[in-house]
Short mmCIF file of C-alpha atoms in Angstrom, two decimals:
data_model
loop_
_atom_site.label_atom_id
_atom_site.label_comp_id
_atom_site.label_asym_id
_atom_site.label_seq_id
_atom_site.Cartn_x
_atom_site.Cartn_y
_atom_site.Cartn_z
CA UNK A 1 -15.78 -174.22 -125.16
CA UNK A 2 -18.04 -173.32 -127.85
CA UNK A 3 -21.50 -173.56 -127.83
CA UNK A 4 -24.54 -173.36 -130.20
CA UNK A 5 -27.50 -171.54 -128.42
CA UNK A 6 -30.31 -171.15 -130.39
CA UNK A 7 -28.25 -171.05 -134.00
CA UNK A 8 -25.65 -168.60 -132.23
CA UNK A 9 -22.03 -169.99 -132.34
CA UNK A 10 -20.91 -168.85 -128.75
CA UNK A 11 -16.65 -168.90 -127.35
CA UNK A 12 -17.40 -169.89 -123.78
CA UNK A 13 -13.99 -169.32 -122.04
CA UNK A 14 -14.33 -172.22 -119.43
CA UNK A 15 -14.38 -175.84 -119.52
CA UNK A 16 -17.91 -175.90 -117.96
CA UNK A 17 -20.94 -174.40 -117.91
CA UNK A 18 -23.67 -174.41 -115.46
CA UNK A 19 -26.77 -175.43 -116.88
CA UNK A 20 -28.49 -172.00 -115.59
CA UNK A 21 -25.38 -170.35 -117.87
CA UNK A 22 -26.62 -171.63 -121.04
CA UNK A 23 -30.05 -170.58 -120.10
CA UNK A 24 -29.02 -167.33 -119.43
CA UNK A 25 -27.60 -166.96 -122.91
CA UNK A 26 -30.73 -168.40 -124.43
CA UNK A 27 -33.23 -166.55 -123.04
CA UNK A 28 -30.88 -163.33 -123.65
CA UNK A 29 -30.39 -164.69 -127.57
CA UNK A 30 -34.29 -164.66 -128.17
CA UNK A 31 -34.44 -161.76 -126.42
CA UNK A 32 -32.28 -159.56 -128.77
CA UNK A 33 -33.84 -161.64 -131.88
CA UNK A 34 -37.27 -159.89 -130.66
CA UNK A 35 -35.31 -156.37 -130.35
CA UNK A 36 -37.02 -156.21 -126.87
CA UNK A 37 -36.15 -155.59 -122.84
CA UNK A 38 -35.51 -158.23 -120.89
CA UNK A 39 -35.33 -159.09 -116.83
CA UNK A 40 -32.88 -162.43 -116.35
CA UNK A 41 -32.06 -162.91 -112.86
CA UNK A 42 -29.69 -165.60 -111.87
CA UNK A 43 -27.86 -166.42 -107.61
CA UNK A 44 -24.66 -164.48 -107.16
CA UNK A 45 -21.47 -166.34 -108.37
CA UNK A 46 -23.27 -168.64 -110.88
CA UNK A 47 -21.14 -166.34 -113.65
CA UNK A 48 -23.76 -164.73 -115.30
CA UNK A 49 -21.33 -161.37 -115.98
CA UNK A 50 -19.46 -163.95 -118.63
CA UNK A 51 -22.53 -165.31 -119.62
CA UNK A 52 -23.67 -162.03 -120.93
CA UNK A 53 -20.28 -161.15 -122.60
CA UNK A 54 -19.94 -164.12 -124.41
CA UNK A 55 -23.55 -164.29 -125.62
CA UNK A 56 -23.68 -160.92 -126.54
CA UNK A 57 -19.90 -160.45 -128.41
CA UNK A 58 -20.80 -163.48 -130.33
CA UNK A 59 -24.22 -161.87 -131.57
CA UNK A 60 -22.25 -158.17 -132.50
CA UNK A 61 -19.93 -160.33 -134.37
CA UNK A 62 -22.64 -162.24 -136.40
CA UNK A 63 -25.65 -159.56 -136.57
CA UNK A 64 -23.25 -156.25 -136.94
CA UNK A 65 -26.10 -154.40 -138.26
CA UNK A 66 -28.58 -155.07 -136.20
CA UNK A 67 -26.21 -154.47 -132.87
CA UNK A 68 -23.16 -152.43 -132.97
CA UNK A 69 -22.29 -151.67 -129.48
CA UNK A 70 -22.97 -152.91 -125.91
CA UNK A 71 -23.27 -150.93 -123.10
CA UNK A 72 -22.76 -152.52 -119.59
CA UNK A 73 -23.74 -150.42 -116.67
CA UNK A 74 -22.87 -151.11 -113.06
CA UNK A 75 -22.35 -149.44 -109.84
CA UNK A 76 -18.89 -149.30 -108.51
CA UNK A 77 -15.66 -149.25 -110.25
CA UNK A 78 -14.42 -152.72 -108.29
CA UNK A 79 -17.51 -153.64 -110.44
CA UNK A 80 -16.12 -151.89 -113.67
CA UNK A 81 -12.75 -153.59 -113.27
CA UNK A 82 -14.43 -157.08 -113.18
CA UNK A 83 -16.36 -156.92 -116.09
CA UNK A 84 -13.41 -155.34 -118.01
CA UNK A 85 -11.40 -158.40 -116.78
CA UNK A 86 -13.70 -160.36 -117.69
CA UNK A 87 -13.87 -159.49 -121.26
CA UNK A 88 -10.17 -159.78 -121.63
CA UNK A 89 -10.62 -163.19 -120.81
CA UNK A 90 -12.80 -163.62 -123.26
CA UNK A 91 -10.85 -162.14 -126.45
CA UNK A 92 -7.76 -164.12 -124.96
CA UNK A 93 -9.93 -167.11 -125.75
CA UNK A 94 -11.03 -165.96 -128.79
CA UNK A 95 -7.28 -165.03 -130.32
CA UNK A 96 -6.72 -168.61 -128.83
CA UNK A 97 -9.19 -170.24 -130.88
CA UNK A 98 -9.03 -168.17 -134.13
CA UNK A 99 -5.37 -167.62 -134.40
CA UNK A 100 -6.14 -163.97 -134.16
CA UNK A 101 -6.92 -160.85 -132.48
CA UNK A 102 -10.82 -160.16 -132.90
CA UNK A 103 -10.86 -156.57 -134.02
CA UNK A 104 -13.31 -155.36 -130.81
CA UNK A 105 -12.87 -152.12 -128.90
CA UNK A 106 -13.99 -152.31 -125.14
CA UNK A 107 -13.44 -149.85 -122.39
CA UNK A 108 -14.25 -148.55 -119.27
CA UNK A 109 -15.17 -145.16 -118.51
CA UNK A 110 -14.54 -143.78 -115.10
CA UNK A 111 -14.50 -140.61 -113.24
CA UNK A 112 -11.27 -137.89 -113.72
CA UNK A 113 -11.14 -138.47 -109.87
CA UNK A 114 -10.15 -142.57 -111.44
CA UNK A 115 -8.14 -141.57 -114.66
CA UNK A 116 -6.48 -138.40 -114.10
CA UNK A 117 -2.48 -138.14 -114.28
CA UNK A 118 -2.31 -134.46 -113.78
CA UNK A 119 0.74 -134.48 -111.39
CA UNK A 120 -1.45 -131.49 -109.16
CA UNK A 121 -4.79 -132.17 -109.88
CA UNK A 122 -4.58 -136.10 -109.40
CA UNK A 123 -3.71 -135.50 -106.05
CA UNK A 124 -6.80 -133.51 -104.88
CA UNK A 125 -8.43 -135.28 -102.14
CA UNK A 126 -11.77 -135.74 -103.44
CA UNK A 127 -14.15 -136.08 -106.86
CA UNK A 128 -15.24 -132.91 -106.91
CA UNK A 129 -12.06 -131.00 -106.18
CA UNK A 130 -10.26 -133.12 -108.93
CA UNK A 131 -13.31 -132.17 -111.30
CA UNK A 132 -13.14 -128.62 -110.31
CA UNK A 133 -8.99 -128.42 -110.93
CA UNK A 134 -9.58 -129.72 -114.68
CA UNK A 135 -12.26 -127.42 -115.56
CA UNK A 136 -9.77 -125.09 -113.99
CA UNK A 137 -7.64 -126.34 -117.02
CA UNK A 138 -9.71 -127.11 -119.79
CA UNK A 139 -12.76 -125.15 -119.92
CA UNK A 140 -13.05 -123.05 -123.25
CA UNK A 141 -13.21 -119.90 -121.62
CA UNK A 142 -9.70 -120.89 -119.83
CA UNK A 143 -7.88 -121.82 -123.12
CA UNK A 144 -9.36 -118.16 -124.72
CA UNK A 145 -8.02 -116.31 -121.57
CA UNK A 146 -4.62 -118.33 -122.14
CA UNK A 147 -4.43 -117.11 -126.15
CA UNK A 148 -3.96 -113.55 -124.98
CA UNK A 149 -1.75 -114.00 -121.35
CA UNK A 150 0.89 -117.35 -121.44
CA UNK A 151 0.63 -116.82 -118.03
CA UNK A 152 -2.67 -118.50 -117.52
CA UNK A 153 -2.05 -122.52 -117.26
CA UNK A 154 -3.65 -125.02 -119.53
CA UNK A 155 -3.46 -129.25 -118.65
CA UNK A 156 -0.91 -130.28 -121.32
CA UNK A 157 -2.41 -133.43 -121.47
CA UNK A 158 -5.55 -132.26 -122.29
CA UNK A 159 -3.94 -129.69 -124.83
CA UNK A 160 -2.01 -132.68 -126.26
CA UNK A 161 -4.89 -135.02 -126.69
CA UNK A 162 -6.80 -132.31 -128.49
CA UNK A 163 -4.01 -131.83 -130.99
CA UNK A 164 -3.30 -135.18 -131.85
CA UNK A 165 -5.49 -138.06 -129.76
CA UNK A 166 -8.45 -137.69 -132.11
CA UNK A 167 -6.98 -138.38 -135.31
CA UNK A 168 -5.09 -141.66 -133.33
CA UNK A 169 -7.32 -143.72 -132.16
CA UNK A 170 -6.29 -146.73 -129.90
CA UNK A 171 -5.51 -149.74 -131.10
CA UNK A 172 -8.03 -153.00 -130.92
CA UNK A 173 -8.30 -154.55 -127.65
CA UNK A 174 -9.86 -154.20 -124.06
CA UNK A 175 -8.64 -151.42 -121.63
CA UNK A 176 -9.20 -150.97 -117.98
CA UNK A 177 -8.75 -147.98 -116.11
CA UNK A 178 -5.38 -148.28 -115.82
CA UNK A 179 -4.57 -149.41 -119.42
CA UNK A 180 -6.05 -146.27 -119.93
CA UNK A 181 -3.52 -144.12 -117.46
CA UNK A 182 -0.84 -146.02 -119.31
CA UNK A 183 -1.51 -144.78 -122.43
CA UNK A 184 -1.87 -141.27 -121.08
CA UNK A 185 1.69 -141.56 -120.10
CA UNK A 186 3.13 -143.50 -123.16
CA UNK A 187 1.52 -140.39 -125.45
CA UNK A 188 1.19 -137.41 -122.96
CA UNK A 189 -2.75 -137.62 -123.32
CA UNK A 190 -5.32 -137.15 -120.68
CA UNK A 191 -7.11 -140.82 -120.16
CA UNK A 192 -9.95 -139.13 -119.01
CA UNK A 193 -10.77 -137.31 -122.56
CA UNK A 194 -9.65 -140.11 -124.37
CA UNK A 195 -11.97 -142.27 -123.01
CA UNK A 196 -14.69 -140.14 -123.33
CA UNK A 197 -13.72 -139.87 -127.10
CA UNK A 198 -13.21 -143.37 -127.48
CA UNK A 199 -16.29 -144.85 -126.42
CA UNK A 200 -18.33 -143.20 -129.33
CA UNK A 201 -16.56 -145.81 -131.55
CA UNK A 202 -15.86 -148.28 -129.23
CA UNK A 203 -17.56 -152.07 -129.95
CA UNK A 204 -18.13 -152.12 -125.47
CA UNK A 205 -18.45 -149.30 -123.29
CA UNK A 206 -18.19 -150.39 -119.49
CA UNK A 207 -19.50 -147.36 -117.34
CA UNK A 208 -21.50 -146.24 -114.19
CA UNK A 209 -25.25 -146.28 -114.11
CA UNK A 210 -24.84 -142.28 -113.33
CA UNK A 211 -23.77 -142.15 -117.35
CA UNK A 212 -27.21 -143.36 -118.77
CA UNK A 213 -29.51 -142.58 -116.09
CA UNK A 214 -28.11 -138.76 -115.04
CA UNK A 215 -29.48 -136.47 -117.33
CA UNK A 216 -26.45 -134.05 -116.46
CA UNK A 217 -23.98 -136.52 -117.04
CA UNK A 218 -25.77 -138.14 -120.67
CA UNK A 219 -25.90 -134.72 -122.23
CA UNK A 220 -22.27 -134.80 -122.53
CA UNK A 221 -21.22 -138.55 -122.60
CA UNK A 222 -23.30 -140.71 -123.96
CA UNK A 223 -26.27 -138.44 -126.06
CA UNK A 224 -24.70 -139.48 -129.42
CA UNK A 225 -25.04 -143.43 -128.60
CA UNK A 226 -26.53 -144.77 -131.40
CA UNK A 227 -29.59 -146.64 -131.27
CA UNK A 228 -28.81 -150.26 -132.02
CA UNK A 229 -26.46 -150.16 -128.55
CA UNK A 230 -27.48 -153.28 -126.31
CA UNK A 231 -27.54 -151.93 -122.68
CA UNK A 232 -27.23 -153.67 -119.87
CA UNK A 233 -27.76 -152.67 -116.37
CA UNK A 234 -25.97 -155.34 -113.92
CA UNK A 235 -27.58 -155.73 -110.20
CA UNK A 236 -30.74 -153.51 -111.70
CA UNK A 237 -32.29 -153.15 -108.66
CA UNK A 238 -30.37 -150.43 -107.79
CA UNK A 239 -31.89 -148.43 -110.34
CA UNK A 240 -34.57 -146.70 -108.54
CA UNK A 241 -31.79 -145.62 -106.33
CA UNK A 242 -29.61 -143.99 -108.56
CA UNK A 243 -32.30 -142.29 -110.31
CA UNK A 244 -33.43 -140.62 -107.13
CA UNK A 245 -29.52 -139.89 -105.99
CA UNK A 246 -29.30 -138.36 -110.02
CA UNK A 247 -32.21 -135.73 -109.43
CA UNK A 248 -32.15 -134.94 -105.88
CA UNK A 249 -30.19 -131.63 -104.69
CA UNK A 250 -29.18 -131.50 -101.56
CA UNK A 251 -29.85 -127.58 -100.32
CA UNK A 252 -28.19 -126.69 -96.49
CA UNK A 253 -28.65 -123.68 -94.20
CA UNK A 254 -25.80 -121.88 -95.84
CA UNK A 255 -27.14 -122.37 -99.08
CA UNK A 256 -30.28 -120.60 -98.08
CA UNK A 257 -28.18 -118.30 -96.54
CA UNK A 258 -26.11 -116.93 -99.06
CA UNK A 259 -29.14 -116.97 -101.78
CA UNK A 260 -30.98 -114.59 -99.09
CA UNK A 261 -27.64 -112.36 -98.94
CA UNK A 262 -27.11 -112.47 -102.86
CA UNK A 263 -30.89 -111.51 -103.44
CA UNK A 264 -30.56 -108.56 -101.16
CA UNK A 265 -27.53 -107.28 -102.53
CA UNK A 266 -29.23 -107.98 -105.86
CA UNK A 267 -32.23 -106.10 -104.79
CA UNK A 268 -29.95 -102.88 -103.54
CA UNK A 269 -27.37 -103.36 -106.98
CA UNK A 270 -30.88 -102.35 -108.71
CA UNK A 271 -32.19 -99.47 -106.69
CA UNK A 272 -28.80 -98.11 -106.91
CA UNK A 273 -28.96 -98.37 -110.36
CA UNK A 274 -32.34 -96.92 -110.66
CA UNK A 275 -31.18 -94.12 -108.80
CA UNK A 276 -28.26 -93.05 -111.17
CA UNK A 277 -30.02 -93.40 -114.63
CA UNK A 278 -32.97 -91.45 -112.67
CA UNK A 279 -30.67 -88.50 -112.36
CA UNK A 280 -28.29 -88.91 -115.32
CA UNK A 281 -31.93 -88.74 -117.57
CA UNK A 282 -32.79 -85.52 -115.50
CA UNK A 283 -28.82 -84.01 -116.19
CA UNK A 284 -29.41 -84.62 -119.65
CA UNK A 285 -32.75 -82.78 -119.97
CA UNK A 286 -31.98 -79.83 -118.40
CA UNK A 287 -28.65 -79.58 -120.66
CA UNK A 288 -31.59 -80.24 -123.77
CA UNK A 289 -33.43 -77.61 -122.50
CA UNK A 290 -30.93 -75.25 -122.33
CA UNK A 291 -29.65 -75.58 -125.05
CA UNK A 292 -32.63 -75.04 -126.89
CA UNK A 293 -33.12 -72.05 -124.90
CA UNK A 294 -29.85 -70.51 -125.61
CA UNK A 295 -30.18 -71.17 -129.51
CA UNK A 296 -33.78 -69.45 -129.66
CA UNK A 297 -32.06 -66.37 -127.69
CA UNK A 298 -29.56 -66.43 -130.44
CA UNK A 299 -32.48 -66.15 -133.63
CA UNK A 300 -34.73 -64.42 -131.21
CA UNK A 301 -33.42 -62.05 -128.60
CA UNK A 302 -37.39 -60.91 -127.89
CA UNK A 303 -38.22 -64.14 -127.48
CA UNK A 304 -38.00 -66.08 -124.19
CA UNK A 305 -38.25 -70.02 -123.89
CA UNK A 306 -39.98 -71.58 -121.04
CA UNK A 307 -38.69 -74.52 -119.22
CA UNK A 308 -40.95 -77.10 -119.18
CA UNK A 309 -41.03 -79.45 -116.18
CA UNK A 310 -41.70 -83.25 -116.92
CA UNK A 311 -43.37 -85.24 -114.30
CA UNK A 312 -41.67 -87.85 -112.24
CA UNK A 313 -43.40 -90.76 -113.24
CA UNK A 314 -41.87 -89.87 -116.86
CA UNK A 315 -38.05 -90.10 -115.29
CA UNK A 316 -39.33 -93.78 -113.10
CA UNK A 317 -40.47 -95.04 -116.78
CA UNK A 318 -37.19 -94.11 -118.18
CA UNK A 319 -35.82 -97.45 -116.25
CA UNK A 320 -34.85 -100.36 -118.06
CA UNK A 321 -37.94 -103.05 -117.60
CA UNK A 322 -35.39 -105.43 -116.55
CA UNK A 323 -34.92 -103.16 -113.71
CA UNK A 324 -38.68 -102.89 -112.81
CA UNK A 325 -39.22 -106.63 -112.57
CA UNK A 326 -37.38 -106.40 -109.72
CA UNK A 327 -40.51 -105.80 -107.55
CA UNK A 328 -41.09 -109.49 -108.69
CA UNK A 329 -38.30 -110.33 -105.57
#
């Protein structure tokens, strides 16, 4: 179906639309006209998730200046896989209607825990421990330790994406998660990188709220989006939440613990330290002093030199200050 809303030419790819549908889109068409924020709420299963798409890919494809990339943010990957479905439904009808492929990129980013192929690391139980086994692989410092002992193992996926995956980048078209894990295997890439590299050029960028709103996770992924993105946060309510889970830190017993143990061994790493340049400075100015001595003795045998005695508050300032602020603990 297509539909003008507002001037817009609009691929609707259904037979019918709910008259709340085309409201949707037209309230969301003036809205990006005004290059403003907007709240649209509509009931649950009226199809607003394809009322969005189709409004929004048919105003990137007439206004690509003004908008050049859309940026849907929801909560659970069941969610991710929707939307992405849902936009594949909507370039089907699109090629179906034009005669042709419309040359959009859309993706979805997920976690490595969701696109890693790794045949150890995959299998890790949990998020974190899948995170921790690819730093394990990847991380610079890891690769530089690697240059100098073979020994040391790299991801070769990762290695083999870095080679070649950004001067190939994918084709046209919509990929899910596990379009994504396809390609990893078809090329030897890791789908978890080449996501992340993709979606800087990519027309639609499907991703957790955790990527916008985390500012531990946007440093790295999504810092460089540019500013004519559209973004959309589907369900916003859940907002507030997710901000709170992204700055919170969650501190135990045993974390207080072990800080309490590190400072104290911290605190007796420096007195020790102290201790030895305290000593090594007194070694080396009695060796100073006698060595003066014995050189005078040499020009002057009538001569005697006296050995001068510095106070200890000289030796305590001989310290490095770094040392001193310890008293700070």
């Amino acid at each position: 179906m297509k539909l003008n809303v507002d001037g817009l030419l609009v691929y609707f790819p259904y037979d019918y639309i709910y008259p709340e549908q085309f409201t949707y889109m037209l309230e969301l068409k003036r809205s990006l006209d005004a290059k403003g924020h907007c709240v649209l709420e509509m009931p649950s299963g009226t199809g607003k998730t394809v009322s969005l798409l189709s409004l929004i890919v048919a105003y990137l494809r007439t206004n690509p200046v003004d908008v050049t990339k859309l940026v849907y943010c929801s909560r659970t990957v069941p969610e991710l896989e929707k939307v992405i479905e849902e936009l594949k439904s909507l370039m089907k009808y699109y090629e179906q209607e034009l005669g042709e492929q419309p040359t959009i990129l859309g993706l979805a980013l997920s976690s490595r825990k969701n696109l890693c192929i790794h045949p150890r690391v995959s299998k890790e139980p949990t998020g974190k421990e899948v995170d921790a086994g690819c730093q394990g692989l990847t991380a610079s410092y890891i690769r530089t330790k690697h240059h100098y002992d073979s020994s040391v193992p790299l991801c070769s996926y990762f290695e083999a994406f870095d080679d070649n995956g950004r001067d190939a980048p994918i084709d046209p078209g919509v990929y899910n998660l596990d379009d994504l894990k396809d390609i990893g295997q078809e090329r030897g890439w890791c789908p978890y990188f080449l996501a992340r590299y993709t979606i800087m050029h990519a027309n639609i960028v499907v991703y957790s709220y955790h990527y916008l709103l985390d500012p531990k996770i946007a440093e790295l992924v999504s810092k460089d989006l540019p500013k004519t993105s559209v973004v959309v946060f589907d369900e916003a309510h859940n907002i507030d939440n997710v901000c709170i889970d992204s700055l919170s830190v969650n501190i135990t017993r045993r974390t207080l613990d072990r800080g309490e143990g590190n400072l104290e061994y911290l605190k007796g790493s420096i007195e020790r330290i102290k201790e030895v340049d305290e000593n090594k400075l007194k070694r080396e100015y009695q060796r100073l002093v006698e060595g003066l001595r014995l050189a005078n003795e040499e020009r002057e045998t009538d001569a005697q030199l006296a050995n001068p005695v510095l106070p200890d508050e000289y030796y305590k300032r001989q310290c490095p200050e770094t040392f001193e602020m310890q008293n700070i603990f």
